[in-house]
PDB file of C-alpha atoms in Angstrom:
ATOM      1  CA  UNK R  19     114.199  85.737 128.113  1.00  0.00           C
ATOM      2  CA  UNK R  20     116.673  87.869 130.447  1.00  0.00           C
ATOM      3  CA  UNK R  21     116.447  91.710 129.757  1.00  0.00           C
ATOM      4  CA  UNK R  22     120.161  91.893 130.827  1.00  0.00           C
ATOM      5  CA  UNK R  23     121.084  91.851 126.837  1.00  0.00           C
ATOM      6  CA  UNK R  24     124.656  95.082 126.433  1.00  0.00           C
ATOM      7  CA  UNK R  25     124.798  97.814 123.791  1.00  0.00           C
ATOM      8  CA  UNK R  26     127.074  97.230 121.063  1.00  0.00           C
ATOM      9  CA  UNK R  27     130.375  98.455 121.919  1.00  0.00           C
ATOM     10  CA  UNK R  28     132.841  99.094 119.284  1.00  0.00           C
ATOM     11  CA  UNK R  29     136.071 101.011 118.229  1.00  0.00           C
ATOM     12  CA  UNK R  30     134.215 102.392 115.285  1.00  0.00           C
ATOM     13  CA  UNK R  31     132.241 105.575 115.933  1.00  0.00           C
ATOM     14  CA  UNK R  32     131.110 105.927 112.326  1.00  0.00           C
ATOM     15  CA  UNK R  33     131.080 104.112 109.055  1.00  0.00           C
ATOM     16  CA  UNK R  34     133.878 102.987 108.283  1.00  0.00           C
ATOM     17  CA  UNK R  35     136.816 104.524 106.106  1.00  0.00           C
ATOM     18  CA  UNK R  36     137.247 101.696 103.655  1.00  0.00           C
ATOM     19  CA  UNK R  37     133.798 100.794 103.230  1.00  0.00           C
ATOM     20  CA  UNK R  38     133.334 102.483  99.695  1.00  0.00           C
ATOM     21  CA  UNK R  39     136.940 100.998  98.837  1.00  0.00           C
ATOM     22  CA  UNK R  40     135.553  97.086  99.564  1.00  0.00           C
ATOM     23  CA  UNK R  41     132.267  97.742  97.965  1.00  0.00           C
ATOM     24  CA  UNK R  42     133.354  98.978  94.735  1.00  0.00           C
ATOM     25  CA  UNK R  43     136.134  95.989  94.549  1.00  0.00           C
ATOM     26  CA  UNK R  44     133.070  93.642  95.236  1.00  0.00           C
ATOM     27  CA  UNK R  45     131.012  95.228  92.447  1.00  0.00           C
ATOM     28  CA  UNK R  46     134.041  95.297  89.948  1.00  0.00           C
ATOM     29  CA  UNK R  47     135.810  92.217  90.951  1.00  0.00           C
ATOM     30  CA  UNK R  48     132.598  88.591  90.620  1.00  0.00           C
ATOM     31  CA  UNK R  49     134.015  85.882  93.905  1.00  0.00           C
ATOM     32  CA  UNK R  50     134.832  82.802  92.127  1.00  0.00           C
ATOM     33  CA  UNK R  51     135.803  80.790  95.035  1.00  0.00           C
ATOM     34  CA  UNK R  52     134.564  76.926  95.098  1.00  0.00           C
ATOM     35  CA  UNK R  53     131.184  75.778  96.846  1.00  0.00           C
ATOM     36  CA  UNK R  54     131.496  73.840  99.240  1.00  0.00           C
ATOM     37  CA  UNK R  55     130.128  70.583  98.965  1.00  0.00           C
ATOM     38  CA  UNK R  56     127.503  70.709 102.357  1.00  0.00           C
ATOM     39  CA  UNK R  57     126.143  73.852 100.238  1.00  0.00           C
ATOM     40  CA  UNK R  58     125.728  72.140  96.539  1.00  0.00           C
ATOM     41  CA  UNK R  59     123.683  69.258  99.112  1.00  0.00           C
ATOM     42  CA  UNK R  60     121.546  71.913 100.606  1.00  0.00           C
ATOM     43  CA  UNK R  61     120.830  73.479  97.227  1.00  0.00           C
ATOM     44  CA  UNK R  62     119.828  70.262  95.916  1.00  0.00           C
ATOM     45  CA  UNK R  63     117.728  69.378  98.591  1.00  0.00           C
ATOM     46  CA  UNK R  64     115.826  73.246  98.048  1.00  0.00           C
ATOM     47  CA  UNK R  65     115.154  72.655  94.568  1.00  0.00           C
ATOM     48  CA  UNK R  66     113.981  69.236  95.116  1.00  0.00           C
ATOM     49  CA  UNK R  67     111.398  70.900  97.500  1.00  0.00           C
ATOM     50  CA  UNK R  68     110.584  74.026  95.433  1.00  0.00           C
ATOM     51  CA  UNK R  69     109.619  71.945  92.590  1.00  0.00           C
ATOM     52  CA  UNK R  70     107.950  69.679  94.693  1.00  0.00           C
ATOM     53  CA  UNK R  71     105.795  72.399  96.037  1.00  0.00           C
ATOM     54  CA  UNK R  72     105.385  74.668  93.645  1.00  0.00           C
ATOM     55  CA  UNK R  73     108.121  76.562  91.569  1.00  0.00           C
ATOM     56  CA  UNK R  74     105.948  79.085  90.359  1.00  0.00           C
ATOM     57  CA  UNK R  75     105.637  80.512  93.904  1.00  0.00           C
ATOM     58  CA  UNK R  76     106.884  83.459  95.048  1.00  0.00           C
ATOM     59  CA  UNK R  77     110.255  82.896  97.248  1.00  0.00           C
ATOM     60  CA  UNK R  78     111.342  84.073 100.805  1.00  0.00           C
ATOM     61  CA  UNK R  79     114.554  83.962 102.628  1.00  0.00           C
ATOM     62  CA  UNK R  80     115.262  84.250 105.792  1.00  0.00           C
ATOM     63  CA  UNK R  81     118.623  84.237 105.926  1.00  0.00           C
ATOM     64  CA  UNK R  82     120.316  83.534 109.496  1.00  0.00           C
ATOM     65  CA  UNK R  83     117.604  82.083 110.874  1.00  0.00           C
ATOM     66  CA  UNK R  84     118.502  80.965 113.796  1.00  0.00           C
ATOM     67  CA  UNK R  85     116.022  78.613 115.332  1.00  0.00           C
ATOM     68  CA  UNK R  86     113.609  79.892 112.656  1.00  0.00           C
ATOM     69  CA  UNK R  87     111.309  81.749 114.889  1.00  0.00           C
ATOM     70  CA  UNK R  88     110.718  84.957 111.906  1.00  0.00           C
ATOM     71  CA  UNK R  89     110.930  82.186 109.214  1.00  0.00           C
ATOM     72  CA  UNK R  90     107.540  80.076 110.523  1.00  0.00           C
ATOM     73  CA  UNK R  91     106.229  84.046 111.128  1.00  0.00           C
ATOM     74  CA  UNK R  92     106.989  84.625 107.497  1.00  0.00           C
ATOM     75  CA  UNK R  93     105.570  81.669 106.289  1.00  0.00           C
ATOM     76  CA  UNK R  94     102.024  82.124 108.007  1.00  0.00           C
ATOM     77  CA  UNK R  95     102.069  85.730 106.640  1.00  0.00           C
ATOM     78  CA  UNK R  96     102.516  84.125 103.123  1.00  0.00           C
ATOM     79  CA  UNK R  97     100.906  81.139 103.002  1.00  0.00           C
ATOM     80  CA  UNK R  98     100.983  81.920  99.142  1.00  0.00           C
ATOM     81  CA  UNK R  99     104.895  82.228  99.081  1.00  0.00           C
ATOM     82  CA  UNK R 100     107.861  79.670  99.756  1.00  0.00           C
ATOM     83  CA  UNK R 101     109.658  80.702 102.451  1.00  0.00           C
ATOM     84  CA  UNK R 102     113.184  79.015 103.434  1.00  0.00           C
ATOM     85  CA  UNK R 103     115.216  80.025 106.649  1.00  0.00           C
ATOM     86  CA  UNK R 104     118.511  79.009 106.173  1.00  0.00           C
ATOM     87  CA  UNK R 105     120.815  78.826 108.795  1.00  0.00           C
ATOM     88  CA  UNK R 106     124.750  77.197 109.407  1.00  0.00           C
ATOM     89  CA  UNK R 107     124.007  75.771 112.684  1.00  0.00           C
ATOM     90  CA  UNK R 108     122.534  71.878 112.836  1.00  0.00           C
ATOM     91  CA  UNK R 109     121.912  72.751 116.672  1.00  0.00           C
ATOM     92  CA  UNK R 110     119.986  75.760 116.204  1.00  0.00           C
ATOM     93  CA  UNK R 111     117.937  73.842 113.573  1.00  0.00           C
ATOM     94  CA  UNK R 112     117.219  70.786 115.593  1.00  0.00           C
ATOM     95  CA  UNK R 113     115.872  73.104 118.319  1.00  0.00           C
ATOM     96  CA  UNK R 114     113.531  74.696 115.820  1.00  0.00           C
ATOM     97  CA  UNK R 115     112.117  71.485 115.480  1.00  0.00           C
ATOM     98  CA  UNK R 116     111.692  71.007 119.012  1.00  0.00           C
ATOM     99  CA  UNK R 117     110.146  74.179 119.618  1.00  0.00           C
ATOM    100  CA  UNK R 118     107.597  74.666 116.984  1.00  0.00           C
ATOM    101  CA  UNK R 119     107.172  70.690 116.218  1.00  0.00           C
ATOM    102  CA  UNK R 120     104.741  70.725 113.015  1.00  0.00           C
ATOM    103  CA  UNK R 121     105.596  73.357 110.686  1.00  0.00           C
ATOM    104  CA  UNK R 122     103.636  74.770 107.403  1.00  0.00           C
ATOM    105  CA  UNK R 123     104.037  72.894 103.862  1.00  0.00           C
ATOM    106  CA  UNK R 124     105.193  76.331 102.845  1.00  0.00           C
ATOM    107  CA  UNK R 125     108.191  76.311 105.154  1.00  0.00           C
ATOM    108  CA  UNK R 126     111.997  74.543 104.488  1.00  0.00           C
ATOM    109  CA  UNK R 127     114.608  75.077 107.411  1.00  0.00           C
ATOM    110  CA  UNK R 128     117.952  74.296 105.405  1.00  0.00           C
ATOM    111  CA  UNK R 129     121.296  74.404 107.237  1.00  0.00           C
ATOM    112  CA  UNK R 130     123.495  75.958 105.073  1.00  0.00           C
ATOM    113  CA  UNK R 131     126.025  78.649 104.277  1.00  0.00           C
ATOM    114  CA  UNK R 132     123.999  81.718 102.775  1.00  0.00           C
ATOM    115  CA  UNK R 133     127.072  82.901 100.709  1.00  0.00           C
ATOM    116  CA  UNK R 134     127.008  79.804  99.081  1.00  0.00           C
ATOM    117  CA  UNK R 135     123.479  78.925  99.286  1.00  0.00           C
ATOM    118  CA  UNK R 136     123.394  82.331  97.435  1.00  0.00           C
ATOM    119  CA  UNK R 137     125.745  82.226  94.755  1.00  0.00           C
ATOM    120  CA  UNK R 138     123.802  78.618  93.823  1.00  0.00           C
ATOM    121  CA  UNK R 139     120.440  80.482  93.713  1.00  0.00           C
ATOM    122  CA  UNK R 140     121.562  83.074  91.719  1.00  0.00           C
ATOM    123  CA  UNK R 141     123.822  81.105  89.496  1.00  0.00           C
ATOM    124  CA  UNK R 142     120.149  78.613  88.291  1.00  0.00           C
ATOM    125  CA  UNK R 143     118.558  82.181  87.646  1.00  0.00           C
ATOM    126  CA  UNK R 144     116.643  82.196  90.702  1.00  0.00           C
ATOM    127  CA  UNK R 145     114.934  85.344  92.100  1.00  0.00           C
ATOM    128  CA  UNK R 146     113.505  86.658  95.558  1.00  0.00           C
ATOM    129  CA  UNK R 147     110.309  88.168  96.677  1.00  0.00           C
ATOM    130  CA  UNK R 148     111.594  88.859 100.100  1.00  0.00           C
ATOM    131  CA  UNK R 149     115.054  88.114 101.656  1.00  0.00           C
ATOM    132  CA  UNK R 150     115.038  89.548 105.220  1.00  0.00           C
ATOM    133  CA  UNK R 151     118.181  89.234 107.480  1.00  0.00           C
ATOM    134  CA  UNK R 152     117.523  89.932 110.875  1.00  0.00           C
ATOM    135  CA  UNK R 153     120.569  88.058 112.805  1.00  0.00           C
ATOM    136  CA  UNK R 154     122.428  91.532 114.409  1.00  0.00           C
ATOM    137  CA  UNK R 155     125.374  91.370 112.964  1.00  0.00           C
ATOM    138  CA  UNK R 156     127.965  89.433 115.689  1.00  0.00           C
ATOM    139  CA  UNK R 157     131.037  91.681 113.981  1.00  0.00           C
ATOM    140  CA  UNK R 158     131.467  95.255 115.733  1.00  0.00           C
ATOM    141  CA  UNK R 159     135.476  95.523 115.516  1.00  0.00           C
ATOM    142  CA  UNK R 160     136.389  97.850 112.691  1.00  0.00           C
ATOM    143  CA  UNK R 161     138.543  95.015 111.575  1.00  0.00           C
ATOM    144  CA  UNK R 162     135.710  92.800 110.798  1.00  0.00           C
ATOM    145  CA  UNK R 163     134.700  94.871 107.871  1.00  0.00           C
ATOM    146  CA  UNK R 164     134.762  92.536 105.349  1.00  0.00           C
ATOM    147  CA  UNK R 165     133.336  90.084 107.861  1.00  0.00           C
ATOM    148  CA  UNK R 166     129.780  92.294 107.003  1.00  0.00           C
ATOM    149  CA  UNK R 167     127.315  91.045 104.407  1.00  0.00           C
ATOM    150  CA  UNK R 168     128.110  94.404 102.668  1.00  0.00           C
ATOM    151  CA  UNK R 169     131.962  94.027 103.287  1.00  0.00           C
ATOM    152  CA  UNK R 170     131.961  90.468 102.378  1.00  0.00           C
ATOM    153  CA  UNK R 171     132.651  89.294  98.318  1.00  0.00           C
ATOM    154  CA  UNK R 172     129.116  87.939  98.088  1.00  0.00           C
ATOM    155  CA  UNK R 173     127.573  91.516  98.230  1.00  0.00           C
ATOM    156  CA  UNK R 174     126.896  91.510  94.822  1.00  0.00           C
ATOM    157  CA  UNK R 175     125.080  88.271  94.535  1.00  0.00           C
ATOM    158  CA  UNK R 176     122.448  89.739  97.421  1.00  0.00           C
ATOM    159  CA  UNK R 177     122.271  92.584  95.394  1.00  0.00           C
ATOM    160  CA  UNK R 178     121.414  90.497  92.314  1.00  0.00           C
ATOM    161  CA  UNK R 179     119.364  87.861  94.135  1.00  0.00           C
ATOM    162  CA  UNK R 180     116.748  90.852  94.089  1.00  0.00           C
ATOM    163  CA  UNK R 181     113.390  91.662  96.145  1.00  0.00           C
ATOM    164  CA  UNK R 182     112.848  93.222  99.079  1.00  0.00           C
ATOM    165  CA  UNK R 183     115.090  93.290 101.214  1.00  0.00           C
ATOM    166  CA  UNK R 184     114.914  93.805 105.321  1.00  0.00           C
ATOM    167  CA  UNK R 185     117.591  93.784 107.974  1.00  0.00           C
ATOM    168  CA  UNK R 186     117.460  94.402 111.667  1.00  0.00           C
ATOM    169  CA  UNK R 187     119.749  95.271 114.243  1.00  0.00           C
ATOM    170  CA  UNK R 188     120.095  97.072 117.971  1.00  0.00           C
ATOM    171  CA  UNK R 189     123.678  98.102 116.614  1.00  0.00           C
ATOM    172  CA  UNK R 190     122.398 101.115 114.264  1.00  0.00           C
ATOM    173  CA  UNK R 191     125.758 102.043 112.522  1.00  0.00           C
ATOM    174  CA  UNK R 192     126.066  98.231 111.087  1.00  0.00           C
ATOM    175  CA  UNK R 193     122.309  99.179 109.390  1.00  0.00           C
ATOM    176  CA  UNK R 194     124.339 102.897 108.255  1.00  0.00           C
ATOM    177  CA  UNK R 195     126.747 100.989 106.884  1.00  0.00           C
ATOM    178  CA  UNK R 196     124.300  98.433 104.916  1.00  0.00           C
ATOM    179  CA  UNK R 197     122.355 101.820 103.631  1.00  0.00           C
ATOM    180  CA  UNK R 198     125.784 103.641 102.617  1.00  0.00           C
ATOM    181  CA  UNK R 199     126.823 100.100 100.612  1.00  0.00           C
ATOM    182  CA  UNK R 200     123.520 100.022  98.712  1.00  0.00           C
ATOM    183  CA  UNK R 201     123.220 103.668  97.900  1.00  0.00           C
ATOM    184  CA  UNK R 202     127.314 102.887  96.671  1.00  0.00           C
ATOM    185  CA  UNK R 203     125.722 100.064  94.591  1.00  0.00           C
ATOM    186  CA  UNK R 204     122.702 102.338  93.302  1.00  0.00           C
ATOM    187  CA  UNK R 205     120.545 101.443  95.959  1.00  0.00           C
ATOM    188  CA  UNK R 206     118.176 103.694  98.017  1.00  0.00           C
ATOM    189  CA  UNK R 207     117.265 102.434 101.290  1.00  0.00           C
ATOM    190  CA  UNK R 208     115.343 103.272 104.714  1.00  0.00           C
ATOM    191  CA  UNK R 209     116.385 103.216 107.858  1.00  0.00           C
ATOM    192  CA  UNK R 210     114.382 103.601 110.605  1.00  0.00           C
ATOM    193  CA  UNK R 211     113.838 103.034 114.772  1.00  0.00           C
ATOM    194  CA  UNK R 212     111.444 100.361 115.329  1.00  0.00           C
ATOM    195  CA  UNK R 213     108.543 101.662 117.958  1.00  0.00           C
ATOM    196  CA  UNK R 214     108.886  99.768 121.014  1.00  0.00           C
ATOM    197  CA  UNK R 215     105.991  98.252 120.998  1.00  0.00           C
ATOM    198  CA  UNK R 216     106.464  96.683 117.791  1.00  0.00           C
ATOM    199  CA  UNK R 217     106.175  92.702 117.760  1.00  0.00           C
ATOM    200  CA  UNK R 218     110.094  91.246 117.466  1.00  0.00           C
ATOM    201  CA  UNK R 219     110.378  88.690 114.629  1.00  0.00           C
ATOM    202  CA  UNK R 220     113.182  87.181 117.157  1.00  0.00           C
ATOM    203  CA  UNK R 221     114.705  86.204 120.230  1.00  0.00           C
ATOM    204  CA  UNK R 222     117.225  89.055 119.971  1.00  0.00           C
ATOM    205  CA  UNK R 223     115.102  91.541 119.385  1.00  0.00           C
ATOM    206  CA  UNK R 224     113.018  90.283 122.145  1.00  0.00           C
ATOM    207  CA  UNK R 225     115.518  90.318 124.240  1.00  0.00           C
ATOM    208  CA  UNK R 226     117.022  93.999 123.066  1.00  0.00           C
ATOM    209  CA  UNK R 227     113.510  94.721 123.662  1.00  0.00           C
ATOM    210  CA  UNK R 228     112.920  93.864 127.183  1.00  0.00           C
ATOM    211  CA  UNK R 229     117.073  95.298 128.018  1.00  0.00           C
ATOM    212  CA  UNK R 230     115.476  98.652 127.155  1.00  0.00           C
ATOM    213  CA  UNK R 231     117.096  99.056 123.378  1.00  0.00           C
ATOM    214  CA  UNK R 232     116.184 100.350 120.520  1.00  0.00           C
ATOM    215  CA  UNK R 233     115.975  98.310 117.379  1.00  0.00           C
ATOM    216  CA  UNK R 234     116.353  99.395 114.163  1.00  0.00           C
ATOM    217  CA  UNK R 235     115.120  98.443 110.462  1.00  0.00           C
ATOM    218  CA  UNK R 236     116.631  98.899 107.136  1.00  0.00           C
ATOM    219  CA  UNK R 237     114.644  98.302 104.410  1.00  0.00           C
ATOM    220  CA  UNK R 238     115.437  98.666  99.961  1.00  0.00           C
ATOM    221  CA  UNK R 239     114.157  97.345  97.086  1.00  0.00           C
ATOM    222  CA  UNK R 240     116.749  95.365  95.607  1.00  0.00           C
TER     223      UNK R 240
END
């Protein structure tokens, strides 16, 4: 891991000025658009699983998993609980299962889309525990707004998908932005620096980590 991981640089140097704007269309205005079909195939394939294992238990996301590093570290906290990382990458994925070879019963790595992985969940009445997003956020420009889980049309299904919900970041004014959209939505939320010695829950924040910045950690009961 090479501690040689850049700041954030952006041309935004606070929230931004449409963000109420998009989140109050999103709240007003339900996205209808089609799933795709890789997505209705991953959802079937999850709720083949969670009734095979248990649909009774509580259920975890980890959404952007990457190579599903925080999602095994979930699922050994919760051995009780379902946990799923989803991810969109097959390569990421395939080196999960290279790196950690046998994972826990409790544990499904699913590549999918999470917006609409998350409009299925929601739409067959499904409900969270935990949904944690730690990917960084790869959108700085002020034109990637909407780009932004809380810029982006699917807001309200996160919102409505329920739990609690953590996100992580080195880039603090993405996390600002997250807490402005929820308290927007009626949402109260904490932000906070995470110590440095705190254990990262990924290779980013490993990385950030060892580069010498800070991360950060919003949390909200959704």
């Amino acid at each position: 891991m090479f501690a040689n991981s850049r700041s954030v640089t952006s041309n935004q140097s606070g929230i931004h000025d449409d963000l109420e704007k998009v989140v109050r269309r999103h709240l007003q205005h339900p996205w209808r658009a089609p799933f795709a079909d890789h997505d209705v195939r991953a959802f079937a394939r999850l709720q083949q699983w969670r009734e095979e294992q248990g649909a009774e238990r509580p259920l975890m996301l980890d959404s952007g998993c990457g190579t599903g590093r925080s999602s095994l570290s979930l699922a050994r906290r919760h051995p009780d609980a379902l946990v799923v990382g989803v991810d969109q990458s097959a390569a990421r994925l395939e080196r999960a299962g290279r790196r950690f070879q046998a994972l826990p019963d409790n544990l499904l790595l699913l590549r999918s889309d999470c917006a609409g992985l998350w409009r299925l969940m929601l739409g067959a009445g499904w409900q969270l525990t935990r949904h944690q997003i730690l990917y960084p956020n790869p959108w700085p420009k002020s034109a990637h707004l909407k780009r932004r889980w809380h810029g982006h049309p699917v807001w309200p299904t996160l919102l409505s998908l329920g739990g609690e919900l953590e996100m992580r970041s080195n880039w603090p004014l993405y996390l600002q932005e997250v807490q402005a959209a929820l308290g927007i939505s009626g949402i109260q939320a904490e932000l906070s620096a995470l110590p440095r010695q705190t254990e990262p829950l990924t290779d980013f924040e490993e990385k950030y980590q060892a580069s010498g910045q800070v991360n950060w950690r919003l949390t909200a009961s959704l």
